[in-house]
Amino acid sequence: MTELQEVQITEEKPLLRAPGGPDPGKDAELITAKLLQEHGQKHQVETPYGIVTITIHGTPKPKRPAIFTYHDVGQNHHSCFDTLFHFEDMQEIIKNFVVIHVDAPGMEEGAPAFPLGYQYPSLDQLADMIPCILQYVNFTSIIGIGVGAGAYVLARYSLSHPNTVEGLVLINIDPNAKGWMDWAAHKLTGLTSSISEMIMGHLFSTEELSKNTEMVQQQRDILSHATNLPNIQLYWSSYNSRRDLSLERGGDISFKCPVMLVVGDQAPHEDAVVECNSKLDPTQTSFLKMADSGGQPQLTQPGKLTEAFKYFVQGMGYMASSCMTRLSRSRTASLSSAASGDGNRSRSRTLSQSSEAGAPPPPAPTMEVSC
């Protein structure tokens, strides 16, 4: 396999300074270094649409993008991503990148309720906050990981700032605006169900809700005791008022970077993600449908998603292709032991098992992988 080369990102418009004056580029580097020393610390960033809270983790690497996450409605970055980013095999990946977790306005832990009449940003405006965040941390490009509403926000940002997005992992994305029938059904449901129950139906599959799994119980408890529930309702309203992304395969409106679409088998958003996949460039898109993962695959199947994400970043030229996670090593060793007398057969079975784990070797064309 040809060795993948690391992508080099250069500044198109270098910072200028007066002779003998301070070096803005050097100052920016010092600011970034100071931010990154405060590992896991929260920062509040002012934007034209309000203040947004970010949390920074990871190790800085020269000329590499930041992994940039955005959570779904009813969650914050802890409840949405901690299970994935604390997974053992994920540590191998994040040690090569800085990770920037974004909490949508008013969604951070301990956030007070917004005053009555507060105009919450639209999802488009949430996307327009991202350049301010990147300027604050002095990063020029990202690999985005978004879930639900957060996936839409990152998708919208990528369409308007394609040169700053090197890759997108979109979990449970619905790129379509609500039609009249959807809008009417949503209004009718609102008359008979609480905001908390509507959000639960957005986050989890019907089967998960009927089984009332531990994860469902935890999320329901979070919503029932949330002091910022009015804020969550505002984020929910913005999500349900989203515009159509107007994606079109072969058209002018499309992603310019590699994309991995992820959805759980029988999840609430399965049809929407399948439709989104049909509108994207098949040479740039991977479609991962995960079995036994419900509506939150990043929480229920972190191992499989980690493995797929590893191959995704390798396909962009980051991390050596020979670098294998513990999951890959254990699968390969097991298969090699079972077929030690037949090298070709062993190799074939290893690749097959790797696909079943949700991790097709890079570069990955459009494919559906049931894990």
Short mmCIF file of C-alpha atoms in Angstrom, two decimals, residues 3-369:
data_model
loop_
_atom_site.label_atom_id
_atom_site.label_comp_id
_atom_site.label_asym_id
_atom_site.label_seq_id
_atom_site.Cartn_x
_atom_site.Cartn_y
_atom_site.Cartn_z
CA GLU A 3 2.40 5.40 2.10
CA LEU A 4 0.06 8.29 2.77
CA GLN A 5 1.59 11.73 2.87
CA GLU A 6 0.75 14.33 5.48
CA VAL A 7 -1.26 17.27 4.13
CA GLN A 8 0.57 20.58 4.32
CA ILE A 9 -1.58 23.63 5.02
CA THR A 10 -0.07 27.04 4.30
CA GLU A 11 -1.42 30.47 5.10
CA GLU A 12 -2.71 32.10 1.91
CA LYS A 13 -2.47 35.60 3.37
CA PRO A 14 0.52 35.79 5.72
CA LEU A 15 0.33 38.27 8.55
CA LEU A 16 2.23 41.49 7.85
CA ARG A 17 4.12 43.58 10.37
CA ALA A 18 5.85 46.91 10.34
CA PRO A 19 9.70 46.89 10.36
CA GLY A 20 10.87 46.55 13.93
CA GLY A 21 7.31 46.02 15.17
CA PRO A 22 5.83 43.00 16.92
CA ASP A 23 5.37 39.80 14.95
CA PRO A 24 1.60 39.03 14.88
CA GLY A 25 2.29 35.47 13.75
CA LYS A 26 4.63 34.87 16.66
CA ASP A 27 2.16 36.44 19.07
CA ALA A 28 -0.58 34.16 17.75
CA GLU A 29 1.64 31.13 18.28
CA LEU A 30 2.30 32.16 21.86
CA ILE A 31 -1.44 32.65 22.48
CA THR A 32 -2.18 29.20 21.07
CA ALA A 33 0.56 27.60 23.16
CA LYS A 34 -0.85 29.23 26.28
CA LEU A 35 -4.36 28.00 25.48
CA LEU A 36 -3.17 24.47 24.88
CA GLN A 37 -1.24 24.39 28.13
CA GLU A 38 -4.56 24.81 29.91
CA HIS A 39 -5.52 21.24 29.07
CA GLY A 40 -9.24 20.66 29.37
CA GLN A 41 -9.96 24.23 30.42
CA LYS A 42 -13.08 26.04 29.29
CA HIS A 43 -12.90 29.29 27.36
CA GLN A 44 -15.67 31.70 26.46
CA VAL A 45 -15.46 33.16 22.98
CA GLU A 46 -17.32 36.29 21.96
CA THR A 47 -19.05 36.16 18.57
CA PRO A 48 -21.50 38.43 16.74
CA TYR A 49 -24.31 36.12 17.90
CA GLY A 50 -23.36 35.78 21.55
CA ILE A 51 -20.83 34.00 23.71
CA VAL A 52 -19.97 30.37 23.07
CA THR A 53 -18.09 28.02 25.41
CA ILE A 54 -15.28 25.77 24.15
CA THR A 55 -13.14 23.15 25.87
CA ILE A 56 -9.68 22.29 24.54
CA HIS A 57 -7.91 18.94 24.83
CA GLY A 58 -5.08 17.20 23.04
CA THR A 59 -1.55 17.73 21.85
CA PRO A 60 -0.66 20.38 19.23
CA LYS A 61 1.01 19.13 16.08
CA PRO A 62 2.46 21.49 13.43
CA LYS A 63 0.34 22.03 10.34
CA ARG A 64 -2.43 19.71 11.47
CA PRO A 65 -6.12 20.56 11.76
CA ALA A 66 -8.02 20.49 15.04
CA ILE A 67 -10.70 17.90 15.67
CA PHE A 68 -13.76 20.07 16.18
CA THR A 69 -16.92 18.63 17.77
CA TYR A 70 -20.49 19.91 17.95
CA HIS A 71 -23.21 18.17 19.98
CA ASP A 72 -26.90 17.51 19.43
CA VAL A 73 -30.01 19.01 21.04
CA GLY A 74 -30.54 17.98 24.66
CA GLN A 75 -26.83 17.33 25.15
CA ASN A 76 -23.57 19.14 25.78
CA HIS A 77 -20.09 18.09 24.75
CA HIS A 78 -19.71 15.87 27.84
CA SER A 79 -22.89 13.84 27.42
CA CYS A 80 -22.49 13.62 23.63
CA PHE A 81 -18.77 12.86 23.24
CA ASP A 82 -17.12 11.77 26.51
CA THR A 83 -17.78 8.07 25.88
CA LEU A 84 -16.15 8.26 22.45
CA PHE A 85 -13.17 10.44 23.33
CA HIS A 86 -12.41 8.58 26.55
CA PHE A 87 -12.41 5.24 24.74
CA GLU A 88 -9.01 3.57 25.04
CA ASP A 89 -8.27 3.23 21.33
CA MET A 90 -9.30 6.84 20.66
CA GLN A 91 -6.31 8.00 22.72
CA GLU A 92 -4.03 6.85 19.91
CA ILE A 93 -5.77 9.28 17.58
CA ILE A 94 -6.24 12.34 19.77
CA LYS A 95 -2.61 12.37 20.85
CA ASN A 96 -1.94 13.45 17.26
CA PHE A 97 -4.45 16.32 17.26
CA VAL A 98 -5.88 19.14 19.31
CA VAL A 99 -9.54 18.54 20.14
CA ILE A 100 -11.92 21.49 20.45
CA HIS A 101 -15.31 20.70 21.97
CA VAL A 102 -18.00 23.32 21.42
CA ASP A 103 -21.03 23.78 23.65
CA ALA A 104 -23.83 25.58 21.85
CA PRO A 105 -24.86 28.82 23.62
CA GLY A 106 -26.58 28.07 26.92
CA MET A 107 -25.88 24.32 26.72
CA GLU A 108 -22.71 24.18 28.84
CA GLU A 109 -22.91 22.61 32.30
CA GLY A 110 -24.30 25.02 34.87
CA ALA A 111 -25.53 27.47 32.23
CA PRO A 112 -28.24 29.83 33.54
CA ALA A 113 -31.49 30.15 31.65
CA PHE A 114 -31.58 32.93 29.10
CA PRO A 115 -33.85 35.86 29.94
CA LEU A 116 -37.41 35.80 28.68
CA GLY A 117 -37.56 36.97 25.06
CA TYR A 118 -33.95 36.05 24.27
CA GLN A 119 -33.49 35.45 20.53
CA TYR A 120 -31.55 32.21 20.18
CA PRO A 121 -29.23 31.98 17.14
CA SER A 122 -30.40 30.02 14.13
CA LEU A 123 -28.34 27.01 13.08
CA ASP A 124 -26.89 29.15 10.28
CA GLN A 125 -25.79 31.72 12.86
CA LEU A 126 -24.29 28.99 15.04
CA ALA A 127 -22.22 28.00 12.00
CA ASP A 128 -21.18 31.63 11.56
CA MET A 129 -19.72 31.58 15.11
CA ILE A 130 -17.10 29.01 14.13
CA PRO A 131 -14.67 31.44 12.41
CA CYS A 132 -14.50 33.42 15.67
CA ILE A 133 -13.63 30.23 17.55
CA LEU A 134 -10.89 29.28 15.10
CA GLN A 135 -9.46 32.79 15.25
CA TYR A 136 -9.45 32.61 19.05
CA VAL A 137 -7.46 29.35 19.12
CA ASN A 138 -5.39 30.26 16.04
CA PHE A 139 -6.30 27.25 13.91
CA THR A 140 -6.86 27.49 10.17
CA SER A 141 -8.54 24.14 9.51
CA ILE A 142 -10.61 21.45 11.22
CA ILE A 143 -11.85 17.89 11.01
CA GLY A 144 -15.45 18.20 12.16
CA ILE A 145 -17.42 15.62 14.15
CA GLY A 146 -21.06 16.56 14.65
CA VAL A 147 -24.17 14.79 15.89
CA GLY A 148 -27.74 15.70 14.88
CA ALA A 149 -28.14 19.46 15.11
CA GLY A 150 -24.36 19.73 15.56
CA ALA A 151 -23.82 17.77 12.35
CA TYR A 152 -26.05 20.25 10.52
CA VAL A 153 -24.10 23.20 11.97
CA LEU A 154 -20.77 21.76 10.81
CA ALA A 155 -22.23 20.90 7.41
CA ARG A 156 -23.50 24.46 6.96
CA TYR A 157 -20.11 25.84 8.00
CA SER A 158 -18.29 23.53 5.58
CA LEU A 159 -20.43 24.71 2.67
CA SER A 160 -19.63 28.36 3.39
CA HIS A 161 -15.96 27.87 4.38
CA PRO A 162 -14.79 24.84 2.35
CA ASN A 163 -11.10 25.77 2.49
CA THR A 164 -11.01 25.42 6.28
CA VAL A 165 -12.59 21.96 6.56
CA GLU A 166 -10.43 18.93 5.78
CA GLY A 167 -12.98 16.28 6.71
CA LEU A 168 -16.44 15.80 8.20
CA VAL A 169 -17.93 13.01 10.31
CA LEU A 170 -21.68 13.62 10.34
CA ILE A 171 -23.72 11.45 12.71
CA ASN A 172 -27.52 11.44 12.38
CA ILE A 173 -27.55 14.39 9.99
CA ASP A 174 -30.84 15.52 8.49
CA PRO A 175 -29.98 17.98 5.69
CA ASN A 176 -33.61 18.74 4.87
CA ALA A 177 -35.82 21.52 6.15
CA LYS A 178 -39.08 20.44 7.71
CA GLY A 179 -41.90 20.20 5.17
CA TRP A 180 -45.45 21.26 5.89
CA MET A 181 -46.46 17.73 6.90
CA ASP A 182 -43.47 17.44 9.23
CA TRP A 183 -44.21 20.86 10.68
CA ALA A 184 -47.85 19.96 11.32
CA ALA A 185 -46.89 16.63 12.89
CA HIS A 186 -44.36 18.41 15.09
CA LYS A 187 -46.98 20.92 16.27
CA LEU A 188 -49.48 18.15 16.97
CA THR A 189 -46.90 16.17 18.93
CA GLY A 190 -46.11 19.30 20.93
CA LEU A 191 -49.72 19.42 22.13
CA THR A 192 -49.54 15.94 23.62
CA SER A 193 -45.86 15.54 24.56
CA SER A 194 -43.44 17.55 26.66
CA ILE A 195 -40.30 19.11 25.22
CA SER A 196 -38.26 16.49 27.06
CA GLU A 197 -40.17 13.61 25.48
CA MET A 198 -39.90 15.11 21.98
CA ILE A 199 -36.15 15.47 22.40
CA MET A 200 -35.91 11.89 23.69
CA GLY A 201 -37.65 10.75 20.51
CA HIS A 202 -35.09 12.72 18.53
CA LEU A 203 -32.11 11.18 20.32
CA PHE A 204 -33.15 7.54 20.63
CA SER A 205 -34.83 4.83 18.60
CA THR A 206 -38.33 3.61 19.45
CA GLU A 207 -36.87 0.28 20.57
CA GLU A 208 -34.45 1.98 22.96
CA LEU A 209 -37.24 4.07 24.45
CA SER A 210 -39.48 1.04 24.91
CA LYS A 211 -36.68 -0.93 26.58
CA ASN A 212 -35.87 2.12 28.74
CA THR A 213 -32.16 1.30 28.69
CA GLU A 214 -29.77 2.74 31.23
CA MET A 215 -28.60 5.30 28.70
CA VAL A 216 -32.19 6.38 28.04
CA GLN A 217 -32.83 6.68 31.77
CA GLN A 218 -29.73 8.82 32.22
CA GLN A 219 -30.67 11.18 29.39
CA ARG A 220 -34.26 11.47 30.63
CA ASP A 221 -32.93 12.27 34.11
CA ILE A 222 -30.62 14.94 32.68
CA LEU A 223 -33.50 16.64 30.90
CA SER A 224 -35.90 16.41 33.82
CA HIS A 225 -33.40 18.09 36.16
CA ALA A 226 -31.90 20.55 33.66
CA THR A 227 -31.89 24.10 35.02
CA ASN A 228 -31.31 25.29 31.46
CA LEU A 229 -34.29 23.46 29.94
CA PRO A 230 -35.64 26.75 28.48
CA ASN A 231 -32.29 27.11 26.65
CA ILE A 232 -32.55 23.54 25.37
CA GLN A 233 -36.02 24.32 24.07
CA LEU A 234 -34.62 27.31 22.16
CA TYR A 235 -31.91 25.13 20.57
CA TRP A 236 -34.62 22.58 19.71
CA SER A 237 -36.71 25.29 18.04
CA SER A 238 -33.72 26.48 16.00
CA TYR A 239 -33.09 22.92 14.85
CA ASN A 240 -36.69 22.49 13.74
CA SER A 241 -36.50 25.80 11.85
CA ARG A 242 -33.39 24.84 9.89
CA ARG A 243 -33.09 25.58 6.18
CA ASP A 244 -32.57 22.92 3.57
CA LEU A 245 -28.87 22.42 2.84
CA SER A 246 -29.83 21.96 -0.85
CA LEU A 247 -27.13 19.36 -1.43
CA GLU A 248 -26.99 17.93 -4.93
CA ARG A 249 -24.72 15.25 -6.30
CA GLY A 250 -22.71 16.79 -9.12
CA GLY A 251 -24.19 20.21 -8.38
CA ASP A 252 -22.66 23.46 -7.19
CA ILE A 253 -23.68 22.91 -3.56
CA SER A 254 -21.69 20.00 -2.20
CA PHE A 255 -18.93 19.26 0.29
CA LYS A 256 -15.39 19.75 -0.97
CA CYS A 257 -13.82 17.44 1.61
CA PRO A 258 -14.04 13.74 2.53
CA VAL A 259 -17.23 12.94 4.46
CA MET A 260 -18.16 9.99 6.64
CA LEU A 261 -21.90 9.63 7.30
CA VAL A 262 -22.83 7.59 10.38
CA VAL A 263 -26.20 6.36 11.58
CA GLY A 264 -27.42 3.54 13.78
CA ASP A 265 -29.50 0.74 12.30
CA GLN A 266 -33.19 1.56 12.87
CA ALA A 267 -32.25 4.95 14.31
CA PRO A 268 -34.76 7.85 14.08
CA HIS A 269 -32.66 9.54 11.40
CA GLU A 270 -31.78 6.54 9.26
CA ASP A 271 -33.86 7.59 6.25
CA ALA A 272 -32.52 11.17 6.36
CA VAL A 273 -28.90 9.98 6.43
CA VAL A 274 -29.51 7.55 3.58
CA GLU A 275 -31.01 10.39 1.55
CA CYS A 276 -28.06 12.64 2.39
CA ASN A 277 -25.69 9.92 1.17
CA SER A 278 -27.52 9.81 -2.17
CA LYS A 279 -26.81 13.52 -2.67
CA LEU A 280 -23.05 13.42 -2.07
CA ASP A 281 -20.05 12.66 -4.25
CA PRO A 282 -19.53 8.89 -4.01
CA THR A 283 -15.76 9.25 -4.42
CA GLN A 284 -15.58 11.47 -1.34
CA THR A 285 -18.17 9.82 0.89
CA SER A 286 -18.25 6.82 3.20
CA PHE A 287 -21.56 5.64 4.64
CA LEU A 288 -21.43 3.73 7.93
CA LYS A 289 -24.66 2.14 9.17
CA MET A 290 -23.99 0.55 12.54
CA ALA A 291 -25.99 -2.38 13.86
CA ASP A 292 -26.93 -2.60 17.51
CA SER A 293 -26.14 1.05 18.10
CA GLY A 294 -29.56 2.71 18.36
CA GLY A 295 -29.87 6.45 18.00
CA GLN A 296 -26.50 7.36 19.55
CA PRO A 297 -23.75 5.27 17.89
CA GLN A 298 -20.98 7.41 19.40
CA LEU A 299 -22.19 6.30 22.85
CA THR A 300 -23.22 2.69 22.21
CA GLN A 301 -20.48 1.65 19.75
CA PRO A 302 -17.42 3.81 20.51
CA GLY A 303 -14.99 1.05 19.53
CA LYS A 304 -16.38 0.58 16.04
CA LEU A 305 -16.69 4.31 15.47
CA THR A 306 -13.11 4.86 16.67
CA GLU A 307 -11.84 2.26 14.23
CA ALA A 308 -13.75 3.84 11.35
CA PHE A 309 -12.53 7.31 12.31
CA LYS A 310 -8.92 6.10 12.40
CA TYR A 311 -9.13 4.93 8.80
CA PHE A 312 -10.93 8.14 7.89
CA VAL A 313 -8.07 10.36 9.10
CA GLN A 314 -5.55 8.00 7.51
CA GLY A 315 -7.35 8.51 4.22
CA MET A 316 -6.67 12.24 4.59
CA GLY A 317 -2.95 11.56 5.02
CA TYR A 318 -2.68 11.72 8.81
CA MET A 319 -1.25 8.95 11.01
CA ALA A 320 0.83 6.17 9.47
CA SER A 321 -1.23 3.47 7.78
CA SER A 322 0.73 0.85 9.70
CA CYS A 323 -0.45 2.31 13.00
CA MET A 324 -3.06 -0.18 14.23
CA THR A 325 -5.36 0.17 17.20
CA ARG A 326 -5.69 -2.57 19.78
CA LEU A 327 -8.95 -3.64 18.13
CA SER A 328 -7.25 -4.15 14.74
CA ARG A 329 -4.30 -5.99 16.27
CA SER A 330 -6.53 -8.37 18.20
CA ARG A 331 -8.70 -9.11 15.16
CA THR A 332 -5.67 -9.63 12.91
CA ALA A 333 -3.91 -11.89 15.42
CA SER A 334 -7.04 -13.97 15.89
CA LEU A 335 -7.58 -14.42 12.17
CA SER A 336 -3.91 -15.17 11.48
CA SER A 337 -3.94 -17.86 14.16
CA ALA A 338 -7.09 -19.44 12.73
CA ALA A 339 -5.69 -19.57 9.19
CA SER A 340 -1.94 -19.85 9.73
CA GLY A 341 -1.45 -22.23 6.80
CA ASP A 342 -2.99 -20.00 4.16
CA GLY A 343 -1.56 -16.48 3.86
CA ASN A 344 -3.85 -15.28 1.09
CA ARG A 345 -6.93 -16.61 2.82
CA SER A 346 -5.85 -14.99 6.09
CA ARG A 347 -5.42 -11.62 4.41
CA SER A 348 -8.82 -11.85 2.75
CA ARG A 349 -10.58 -12.68 6.00
CA THR A 350 -8.77 -9.89 7.85
CA LEU A 351 -10.03 -7.29 5.41
CA SER A 352 -13.53 -8.71 5.64
CA GLN A 353 -13.53 -8.52 9.42
CA SER A 354 -12.17 -4.99 9.27
CA SER A 355 -15.14 -3.96 7.14
CA GLU A 356 -17.51 -5.58 9.60
CA ALA A 357 -15.94 -3.47 12.33
CA GLY A 358 -16.92 -0.34 10.44
CA ALA A 359 -13.38 0.37 9.22
CA PRO A 360 -12.84 -0.05 5.46
CA PRO A 361 -9.22 0.50 4.43
CA PRO A 362 -8.51 3.99 3.06
CA PRO A 363 -9.23 5.48 0.66
CA ALA A 364 -12.88 4.61 1.17
CA PRO A 365 -15.46 5.00 -1.59
CA THR A 366 -19.13 5.26 -0.77
CA MET A 367 -20.21 2.08 0.91
CA GLU A 368 -22.71 0.88 3.46
CA VAL A 369 -21.11 -0.99 6.33
#
